[in-house]
Coordinates of C-alpha atoms and ligand atoms in Angstrom, one line a residue:
M1 CA 0.0 0.0 0.0
T2 CA 1.3 3.5 -0.7
N3 CA -0.1 6.4 1.1
S4 CA 1.0 8.9 -1.6
S5 CA -1.6 7.6 -4.0
S6 CA -4.4 8.6 -1.7
S7 CA -4.6 12.0 0.0
S8 CA -7.5 10.9 2.2
V9 CA -5.7 8.1 4.1
V10 CA -6.3 8.3 7.8
P11 CA -4.3 5.9 10.0
R12 CA -6.5 3.4 11.8
H13 CA -4.3 3.3 14.8
V14 CA -2.1 6.1 16.2
A15 CA 0.3 5.5 19.1
I16 CA 1.7 8.5 21.0
V17 CA 4.6 8.8 23.5
M18 CA 3.3 11.8 25.4
D19 CA 6.7 13.3 26.4
G20 CA 7.8 16.7 27.6
N21 CA 5.4 17.5 30.5
G22 CA 8.3 18.0 33.0
R23 CA 10.1 20.4 30.7
W24 CA 6.9 22.3 29.9
A25 CA 6.5 22.9 33.7
S26 CA 10.2 23.7 34.3
K27 CA 10.2 26.4 31.6
R28 CA 7.4 28.1 33.6
F29 CA 9.2 27.6 37.0
M30 CA 6.4 25.2 38.1
P31 CA 6.6 21.8 39.6
R32 CA 6.7 18.9 37.1
V33 CA 3.3 17.6 38.3
V34 CA 1.7 20.8 36.9
G35 CA 3.1 19.8 33.5
H36 CA 1.4 16.3 33.9
K37 CA -1.9 18.0 34.8
H38 CA -1.7 20.1 31.6
G39 CA -0.8 16.8 29.8
V40 CA -4.1 15.3 30.8
D41 CA -5.9 18.3 29.1
A42 CA -3.8 17.6 26.0
L43 CA -4.8 14.0 26.1
V44 CA -8.5 14.7 26.3
R45 CA -8.2 17.2 23.4
T46 CA -6.3 14.6 21.4
V47 CA -8.8 11.8 22.0
R48 CA -11.5 14.1 20.7
A49 CA -9.5 15.3 17.7
C50 CA -8.6 11.7 16.8
A51 CA -12.2 10.5 17.0
D52 CA -13.3 13.5 14.9
R53 CA -10.9 12.5 12.2
G54 CA -12.0 8.9 12.1
I55 CA -9.0 7.3 13.8
E56 CA -10.3 4.1 15.4
Y57 CA -7.5 3.4 17.9
L58 CA -5.4 5.7 19.9
T59 CA -2.8 4.2 22.2
V60 CA -0.9 6.6 24.6
F61 CA 2.1 6.0 26.8
A62 CA 1.2 7.4 30.2
F63 CA 3.6 5.7 32.6
S64 CA 6.5 3.4 31.7
S65 CA 7.9 0.4 33.5
E66 CA 10.9 2.6 34.1
N67 CA 9.1 5.7 35.4
W68 CA 9.1 4.2 38.9
K69 CA 12.7 5.5 39.0
R70 CA 11.4 9.1 39.4
P71 CA 11.3 10.9 42.7
N72 CA 8.6 9.6 45.1
D73 CA 6.7 12.8 45.0
E74 CA 6.4 12.8 41.2
V75 CA 5.3 9.1 41.1
S76 CA 2.7 9.7 43.8
G77 CA 1.6 12.9 42.0
L78 CA 1.1 10.8 38.8
M79 CA -0.9 8.2 40.7
S80 CA -3.2 10.9 42.3
L81 CA -3.6 12.4 38.8
V82 CA -5.0 9.1 37.5
L83 CA -7.7 9.2 40.2
D84 CA -8.5 12.9 39.5
T85 CA -8.5 12.3 35.8
V86 CA -10.9 9.4 36.0
A87 CA -13.2 11.4 38.4
K88 CA -13.1 14.5 36.1
H89 CA -13.2 13.1 32.6
L90 CA -14.6 9.6 32.6
A91 CA -18.3 10.6 32.2
G92 CA -17.5 13.0 29.3
L93 CA -15.4 10.5 27.4
A94 CA -17.9 7.7 28.0
E95 CA -20.6 10.0 26.6
E96 CA -18.6 10.7 23.5
G97 CA -18.3 7.0 22.6
V98 CA -14.7 6.4 23.8
R99 CA -13.8 2.9 24.8
I100 CA -11.0 2.9 27.4
L101 CA -8.7 0.0 28.0
I102 CA -5.6 -0.1 30.2
V103 CA -2.6 -2.0 29.0
G104 CA 0.4 -2.7 31.3
D105 CA 1.3 -4.6 34.5
R106 CA -1.5 -3.8 37.0
S107 CA 0.0 -5.8 39.7
A108 CA 2.3 -3.0 40.9
V109 CA -0.2 -0.2 41.1
S110 CA -2.3 0.5 44.2
D111 CA -5.8 -0.9 44.7
K112 CA -7.2 2.6 44.3
V113 CA -5.6 3.1 40.9
R114 CA -6.5 -0.4 39.8
S115 CA -10.1 0.1 40.7
A116 CA -10.2 3.5 38.9
W117 CA -9.0 1.8 35.8
E118 CA -11.5 -1.0 36.2
R119 CA -14.3 1.7 36.5
A120 CA -13.1 3.4 33.4
E121 CA -13.1 0.1 31.4
Q122 CA -16.4 -1.0 32.7
A123 CA -18.2 2.3 32.0
T124 CA -17.0 2.4 28.4
R125 CA -17.0 -1.2 27.4
H126 CA -19.8 -0.9 24.9
N127 CA -18.4 2.2 23.2
A128 CA -17.2 1.9 19.7
R129 CA -16.3 5.3 18.3
I130 CA -12.7 5.2 19.3
T131 CA -10.6 2.8 21.5
L132 CA -8.3 4.6 23.8
S133 CA -5.6 2.3 25.2
V134 CA -3.7 3.8 28.0
A135 CA -0.3 2.2 28.5
F136 CA 0.3 2.4 32.2
N137 CA 3.2 0.6 34.0
Y138 CA 3.8 -0.7 30.5
G139 CA 7.0 -1.7 28.8
G140 CA 7.5 -3.2 25.4
R141 CA 9.8 -5.9 26.8
W142 CA 7.4 -6.7 29.6
D143 CA 4.7 -7.1 26.9
V144 CA 6.7 -9.6 24.9
M145 CA 7.6 -11.5 28.0
Q146 CA 4.1 -11.7 29.4
A147 CA 2.8 -12.9 26.1
C148 CA 5.5 -15.6 26.0
R149 CA 4.5 -16.6 29.6
Q150 CA 0.9 -16.8 28.7
A151 CA 1.6 -18.9 25.6
L152 CA 3.8 -21.3 27.7
A153 CA 1.1 -21.5 30.4
A154 CA -1.5 -22.4 27.7
G155 CA 0.7 -25.3 26.9
L156 CA 1.7 -24.2 23.4
A157 CA 4.5 -26.4 21.9
P158 CA 7.5 -24.5 20.4
E159 CA 6.4 -25.4 16.8
Q160 CA 2.9 -24.1 17.5
L161 CA 4.2 -20.7 18.5
T162 CA 3.8 -18.4 15.5
E163 CA 4.0 -14.6 15.3
E164 CA 0.2 -14.6 14.9
Q165 CA -0.3 -16.8 18.0
L166 CA 2.1 -14.7 20.1
G167 CA 0.3 -11.6 18.9
R168 CA -2.9 -12.9 20.4
Y169 CA -1.3 -12.7 23.9
M170 CA 0.2 -9.3 23.5
A171 CA -1.4 -6.4 25.5
L172 CA -2.7 -4.7 22.3
S173 CA -4.3 -7.8 20.7
H174 CA -7.5 -5.8 20.5
A175 CA -6.0 -3.4 18.0
P176 CA -4.2 -3.6 14.6
D177 CA -0.6 -2.6 14.7
P178 CA -0.1 1.2 14.9
D179 CA 0.1 2.9 11.5
L180 CA 1.5 6.1 12.9
F181 CA 3.8 6.4 16.0
I182 CA 4.2 10.0 17.3
R183 CA 6.6 11.1 20.0
T184 CA 6.4 14.6 21.4
G185 CA 9.1 16.4 23.4
G186 CA 12.0 16.2 21.0
E187 CA 13.6 12.9 22.0
V188 CA 14.1 10.5 19.1
R189 CA 13.7 7.1 20.8
I190 CA 11.2 4.5 21.6
S191 CA 11.9 4.3 25.4
N192 CA 10.5 0.8 25.6
F193 CA 7.0 1.6 24.3
L194 CA 5.5 -0.8 21.7
L195 CA 8.4 -2.8 20.5
W196 CA 6.6 -5.7 18.9
Q197 CA 3.8 -3.6 17.3
V198 CA 5.8 -0.8 15.7
A199 CA 7.6 -3.1 13.2
Y200 CA 6.1 -1.2 10.3
S201 CA 4.7 1.9 11.9
E202 CA 5.5 5.3 10.4
L203 CA 7.5 7.3 13.0
F204 CA 6.9 11.0 13.6
F205 CA 9.0 13.0 16.1
T206 CA 8.1 16.6 17.1
E207 CA 9.8 19.1 19.4
C208 CA 6.3 20.1 20.6
L209 CA 6.0 19.5 24.4
W210 CA 3.0 17.3 25.1
P211 CA 1.0 19.9 27.1
D212 CA 1.1 22.0 23.9
F213 CA -0.1 19.2 21.6
G214 CA -3.5 19.7 20.0
E215 CA -5.4 19.7 16.7
A216 CA -2.7 21.6 14.7
E217 CA 0.1 19.3 15.8
L218 CA -2.0 16.2 15.1
D219 CA -2.9 17.4 11.7
A220 CA 0.8 18.1 10.9
A221 CA 1.6 14.5 11.8
L222 CA -1.4 13.2 9.8
D223 CA -0.3 15.3 6.8
D224 CA 3.2 13.9 7.0
F225 CA 1.8 10.4 7.3
R226 CA -0.2 10.9 4.1
R227 CA 3.0 11.6 2.2
R228 CA 4.8 8.4 3.4
D229 CA 5.2 5.5 1.0
R230 CA 4.5 2.4 3.0
R231 CA 6.1 -0.6 1.4
F232 CA 6.1 -3.3 4.1
G233 CA 9.2 -4.7 2.6
G234 CA 7.8 -4.9 -0.9
V235 CA 8.5 -2.6 -3.8
Q236 CA 7.0 0.8 -4.5
A237 CA 3.5 0.7 -5.9
L238 CA 3.3 1.6 -9.5
Q239 CA 2.6 5.3 -10.1
A240 CA 0.6 6.3 -13.2
Q241 CA 2.7 5.5 -16.2
P242 CA 3.8 8.5 -18.3
A243 CA 2.6 8.5 -21.9
P244 CA 5.2 6.8 -24.1
L245 CA 7.3 9.1 -26.1
T246 CA 6.5 8.9 -29.8
A247 CA 8.7 9.9 -32.7
A248 CA 7.7 13.2 -34.2
Ligands
LIG301 C1 6.1 12.4 30.0 O1 6.7 13.6 30.3 C2 5.1 11.9 31.0 C3 5.6 10.8 31.8 C4 6.7 10.1 31.6 C5 4.7 10.4 32.9 P1 8.0 13.7 31.2 O2 7.6 13.8 32.6 O3 8.9 12.6 30.8 O4 8.6 15.1 30.7 P2 10.1 15.5 30.4 O5 10.6 14.5 29.4 O6 10.8 15.3 31.7 O7 10.0 16.9 30.0
LIG302 C1 8.6 7.8 27.9 O1 9.1 9.0 28.3 C2 7.5 7.4 28.9 C3 6.2 8.2 28.8 C4 6.0 9.2 28.0 C5 5.2 7.7 29.7 P1 10.3 9.1 29.3 O2 10.5 10.6 29.6 O3 10.2 8.2 30.5 O4 11.5 8.6 28.4 P2 13.1 8.8 28.5 O5 13.5 8.6 29.9 O6 13.3 10.2 28.0 O7 13.7 7.8 27.5
LIG303 MG1 10.4 12.5 29.4

C-alpha cells in the first residue's frame, strides 16, 4: 500500500509517547506535576481530535515500567492524577463514545488506581467510536515477556508458536498494529514503548512538548503520514505511467 496515492488516508491506529510534561512545567518555573496536569488536558483534546478524524484506535504512553525510578513525589503525584482524571473526565469520554482500555502490568499499582482503571473500562466497554488504550506501567519488553509466559502457560509447543499466535497474547491484541507512531518532546527514541507492534509503523517525532499538543500538531503528523510511501518490505507501488514518447 502506498499512502502517496491517496490524500484521504487516515491511520486506523495512532500511538503516542506523550513526552515533555516536565520540561513544559520547568520552563514556567512550576513543579513537574503541573506539567502532567496540563498533559491530561492535551490527552483529552487529542482523543476528541482523533475521534473526529475517524481514527479508530489511539494508544498513549502514560507511565512506563521505568518511570518508577522518578522521585517519590512525582510518582505519587502521577498516581493521584490518575484518580483525579478518571473522576473528572470519565463521564464525558464515555458519553462521547470512547472505549477505554488499560494496558500494562497492573500488579504493581495501588488498589485505588486499579479500581479507577476498572471503573473506566467497565463504564466504556460498549463504546465503539474510538478505542483509547492507556499504557500504564507498560514496557515493550514486559509485553513480549508476558505474552510468552501466557503462551507457555497455555501449553503451546514450540512449533505451535507463530507470530500470529504470540500476537494474540500481546497487550494490544484488540487493535491492529499502529500505522503512525508519534513522539512529542523532541527525543528521538522508543523508550520501551510498543516494541513488537511498531515493526512497520511510520515514525513521527516533534519538538512540541506534550501539554502544547493539539489539533494543529496532530494534523501536521497526519499530513506527514499521508506523504509516506509504506512498502512493508515490498516494492514501491506503480505510479501512473507517463505516456510513451512517440517519434515526431
Ligand atoms: C512524559 O513527560 C510523562 C511521563 C513520563 C509520565 P516527562 O515527565 O517525561 O517530561 P520530560 O521529558 O521530563 O520533559
Ligand atoms: C517515555 O518518556 C514514557 C512516557 C512518556 C510515559 P520518558 O521521559 O520516560 O523517556 P526517556 O527517559 O526520556 O527515555
Ligand atoms: Mg520525558
